[in-house]
Every structure is written in structure tokens, then in C-alpha cells.
Amino acid sequence: MKLSSPLKNNFYLNHLLFFWSLMLSISTSTFAQVSDTIVPVDEDTEKILSRIDIRNISTNGFNLWRDDFSGHWAGIDFGFNMFLNEDYSAYETDFMSNDVLRSNSVYINFVQQSISLQRYRNTFGLITGLGLRLQSYRLDDKTTIVLDNNNVVQPHEPNFENIKKSKLGIMSLVLPVLAEVQIPVNNYKNRIYISGGMYGGVKLTSHTKVKYKVEQNEKLKVVDHFSLRDFNYGLMFRTGYRWINLYASYDLVSFFKEDKGPELTPFSFGITLIRF
């Protein structure tokens, strides 16, 4: 039987409506069955969400939780100075023997640059920067140092009564190059770090100071180079965890220029007071 054009259009329209009604019925039934399988959990939602670690939701080659590597240099360090490998064979007295507990170093490390050496982690890298080092060596109260005509360091006893203090002070710029490894503790929140490497120093100024009393407290300050090395370098070690941070430095060159004073190797150790 051949349908006319209007009847033919109605026939196809009715079949189309029947088809969409059938699909809608099947979808509604399926959704209802899936919904019926959901079992409510009687537990605090905040506790459930706290167990979700977004760091576990990552793809290969890209970590959504990657932080930048940050080393441990910037801050203020306080430490104690001493001399190792002493050789006074050209002198009669050990005039540079210092009081360690009153011979101090203060590092003001105001510039830091951290360089990560890992692509997808942040626990190993290099650190460099700049720091200002203020060193003080407390000498015997009756002794200071002077230079003779050949710029050789000599001990000197000032002609003062009631001498209260004698010290040598040095100000330098320090540039470190350290490798640092960090060990995550307590789910990456805190880290143990260990760093070590080289540092170089440039002496800016040096002076001696003698404090004495006549009728009132007086001081004699002499600014000079004292045949100290203008450039020095050495090894540095730093370690810490949270608020406990320690450092040590060991010079690889003598304190004075060659043949200008006793052979002395500076060594310093201390703690970090403030981290920037």
C-alpha cells in the first residue's frame, strides 16, 4: 500500500516519537537502579576529606604537588672562633691564642639563590648567595698586634693600666656554593637538611681595639690590614631540623699572609638564630 505524503510524514513522526520514548524509559530505569545501589556512609565528611592526599592524584611526568627547591642559607648565624694547626715557631709567645667563648662570628646572610637539580622532586639542589661576616677574636687583655716595618705581625703590650679588653675585628663578604639534600619528615611538612661545599671571602676592613680605664672607660681603635689575607676560601657544613640549625666552617688558607705572621687555620662553628 502506498502512503500519501501527509500520511507518510505522520507515520515516520509517530515512529520517531515512539523510539525516543523508549530510550527515555530505559535511561530512567537504569539510573534508578544505579541510584538504588548507593549506600549512605554514616561518617563525618570532614574526616573523609582529610584522608584524601592530592599528591597521590598525579599523572606520569607531572606532579601537581611539586614545590620549588628552597635551601638553607639566608638568615643570621652566631658562632665561635678558634684557631687550628697553630705554628708560632718564629715567635716567642702564642700571642694569638684567643678566648673561644668570647671570640664570636655573626653571619648576616641576606641573599640566597636555590637551584634544584631534580626535574620532578625538590629535595636536592645547589645554594649560593651573599653574606656579611663579622668576626671578633678576643686576645689576652695585655696583648694586641701591630705591624713592623716589613708588615710582619708582632705582639704588642700597650702602655695602659687597667686594660679590660683586647680584640681583633674583621668584616668580610662571603659567597657560598653548597650542595644540599633534604629528607622529608612527617609527610613533607618538615625536612632534615644536610649541606656542604665551598665558600669564598673578601675582607672589607679590619681593626684592633683595646679598652682600658683611666678615670673613665677609654678605647683605642686602630684600623689597618694587619697582613690578613684579602681573599680566603674554605669548607662549610650546615645541617638542621626545624628550629635546630648548626653550621661549621674551616679555612683552607692561613689566617695571615705567607711569612707575615704565625701559621693559623681559622675554624668557626655555631647555630642559626633567625632564618629568612
CSV table of C-alpha atoms in Angstrom, one decimal, residues 9-138:
chain,number,residue,atom,x,y,z
A,9,ASN,CA,5.1,12.0,7.3
A,10,ASN,CA,2.8,11.2,10.2
A,11,PHE,CA,4.0,7.5,10.1
A,12,TYR,CA,7.6,8.5,10.4
A,13,LEU,CA,6.9,11.1,13.1
A,14,ASN,CA,5.0,8.5,15.2
A,15,HIS,CA,7.8,6.0,14.9
A,16,LEU,CA,10.3,8.7,15.9
A,17,LEU,CA,8.3,9.7,19.0
A,18,PHE,CA,8.0,6.0,20.0
A,19,PHE,CA,11.7,5.5,19.7
A,20,TRP,CA,12.6,8.5,21.9
A,21,SER,CA,10.0,7.5,24.5
A,22,LEU,CA,11.5,4.0,24.6
A,23,MET,CA,15.1,5.4,25.1
A,24,LEU,CA,13.9,7.8,27.8
A,25,SER,CA,12.2,4.9,29.7
A,26,ILE,CA,15.3,2.7,29.5
A,27,SER,CA,17.6,5.6,30.8
A,28,THR,CA,15.3,6.4,33.7
A,29,SER,CA,15.1,2.8,34.7
A,30,THR,CA,18.9,2.3,34.5
A,31,PHE,CA,19.6,5.5,36.6
A,32,ALA,CA,17.1,4.4,39.2
A,33,GLN,CA,18.8,1.0,39.5
A,34,VAL,CA,22.3,2.7,39.9
A,35,SER,CA,20.9,5.1,42.4
A,36,ASP,CA,19.4,2.3,44.4
A,37,THR,CA,23.0,0.8,44.8
A,38,ILE,CA,24.4,3.9,46.6
A,39,VAL,CA,24.8,3.1,50.3
A,40,PRO,CA,25.0,6.2,52.6
A,41,VAL,CA,28.0,6.3,54.9
A,42,ASP,CA,27.4,7.4,58.5
A,43,GLU,CA,30.7,9.2,59.0
A,44,ASP,CA,31.9,12.8,59.3
A,45,THR,CA,32.6,14.2,55.8
A,46,GLU,CA,35.4,16.3,57.1
A,47,LYS,CA,37.2,13.2,58.3
A,48,ILE,CA,36.8,11.5,55.0
A,49,LEU,CA,38.1,14.5,53.0
A,50,SER,CA,41.1,14.8,55.4
A,51,ARG,CA,42.3,11.4,54.3
A,52,ILE,CA,42.5,12.4,50.6
A,53,ASP,CA,46.0,13.3,49.6
A,54,ILE,CA,46.0,15.3,46.4
A,55,ARG,CA,49.7,14.4,45.9
A,56,ASN,CA,48.6,10.9,45.0
A,57,ILE,CA,46.4,12.2,42.2
A,58,SER,CA,49.1,12.9,39.7
A,59,THR,CA,50.0,11.8,36.2
A,60,ASN,CA,53.3,10.3,35.0
A,61,GLY,CA,55.8,13.1,34.2
A,62,PHE,CA,53.9,15.9,36.0
A,63,ASN,CA,53.4,16.2,39.7
A,64,LEU,CA,50.6,18.5,40.7
A,65,TRP,CA,52.1,19.0,44.2
A,66,ARG,CA,55.6,19.9,43.2
A,67,ASP,CA,57.2,22.7,45.2
A,68,ASP,CA,60.3,24.7,44.3
A,69,PHE,CA,63.5,23.7,46.0
A,70,SER,CA,64.4,26.1,48.8
A,71,GLY,CA,67.8,25.8,50.6
A,72,HIS,CA,69.0,26.9,53.9
A,73,TRP,CA,71.4,29.9,53.8
A,74,ALA,CA,69.5,33.2,54.3
A,75,GLY,CA,69.3,34.2,58.0
A,76,ILE,CA,71.5,35.2,60.9
A,77,ASP,CA,74.1,32.8,62.3
A,78,PHE,CA,76.0,33.2,65.6
A,79,GLY,CA,79.2,31.2,66.3
A,80,PHE,CA,82.5,30.9,68.0
A,81,ASN,CA,86.0,31.3,66.5
A,82,MET,CA,89.2,29.4,67.2
A,83,PHE,CA,92.5,28.5,65.5
A,84,LEU,CA,93.8,25.1,64.5
A,85,ASN,CA,97.2,23.9,63.2
A,86,GLU,CA,99.0,26.7,65.2
A,87,ASP,CA,102.7,27.3,64.4
A,88,TYR,CA,104.5,30.0,66.4
A,89,SER,CA,108.0,28.8,65.6
A,90,ALA,CA,109.1,32.3,64.5
A,91,TYR,CA,107.8,33.9,67.8
A,92,GLU,CA,108.5,33.6,71.5
A,93,THR,CA,104.8,33.6,72.6
A,94,ASP,CA,101.5,32.3,71.4
A,95,PHE,CA,100.1,35.8,71.3
A,96,MET,CA,97.1,35.0,69.0
A,97,SER,CA,95.7,32.4,71.5
A,98,ASN,CA,92.2,33.6,71.9
A,99,ASP,CA,89.3,33.1,74.3
A,100,VAL,CA,87.0,30.9,72.2
A,101,LEU,CA,83.8,31.6,74.2
A,102,ARG,CA,84.3,35.4,73.8
A,103,SER,CA,85.6,35.2,70.2
A,104,ASN,CA,82.5,35.3,68.1
A,105,SER,CA,81.3,35.3,64.5
A,106,VAL,CA,78.0,36.8,63.2
A,107,TYR,CA,76.8,35.9,59.7
A,108,ILE,CA,74.1,38.1,58.2
A,109,ASN,CA,73.2,36.1,55.1
A,110,PHE,CA,71.0,38.5,53.1
A,111,VAL,CA,70.9,37.0,49.6
A,112,GLN,CA,70.1,33.4,48.7
A,113,GLN,CA,69.6,31.6,45.4
A,114,SER,CA,68.4,28.0,45.3
A,115,ILE,CA,68.9,25.8,42.2
A,116,SER,CA,67.0,22.5,42.0
A,117,LEU,CA,69.0,19.6,40.5
A,118,GLN,CA,65.9,17.4,40.1
A,119,ARG,CA,63.1,17.5,37.5
A,120,TYR,CA,60.1,16.2,39.4
A,121,ARG,CA,61.3,16.5,43.0
A,122,ASN,CA,62.6,19.2,45.3
A,123,THR,CA,64.9,17.5,47.8
A,124,PHE,CA,68.3,18.1,46.2
A,125,GLY,CA,69.9,21.2,44.8
A,126,LEU,CA,72.6,23.9,45.0
A,127,ILE,CA,72.7,27.0,47.1
A,128,THR,CA,74.6,30.2,46.6
A,129,GLY,CA,74.2,33.8,47.8
A,130,LEU,CA,75.9,36.5,49.8
A,131,GLY,CA,76.5,37.1,53.4
A,132,LEU,CA,78.3,39.6,55.7
A,133,ARG,CA,80.6,38.0,58.2
A,134,LEU,CA,81.6,39.9,61.4
A,135,GLN,CA,84.4,38.2,63.2
A,136,SER,CA,85.9,39.0,66.6
A,137,TYR,CA,88.9,37.4,68.2
A,138,ARG,CA,89.3,38.1,71.9
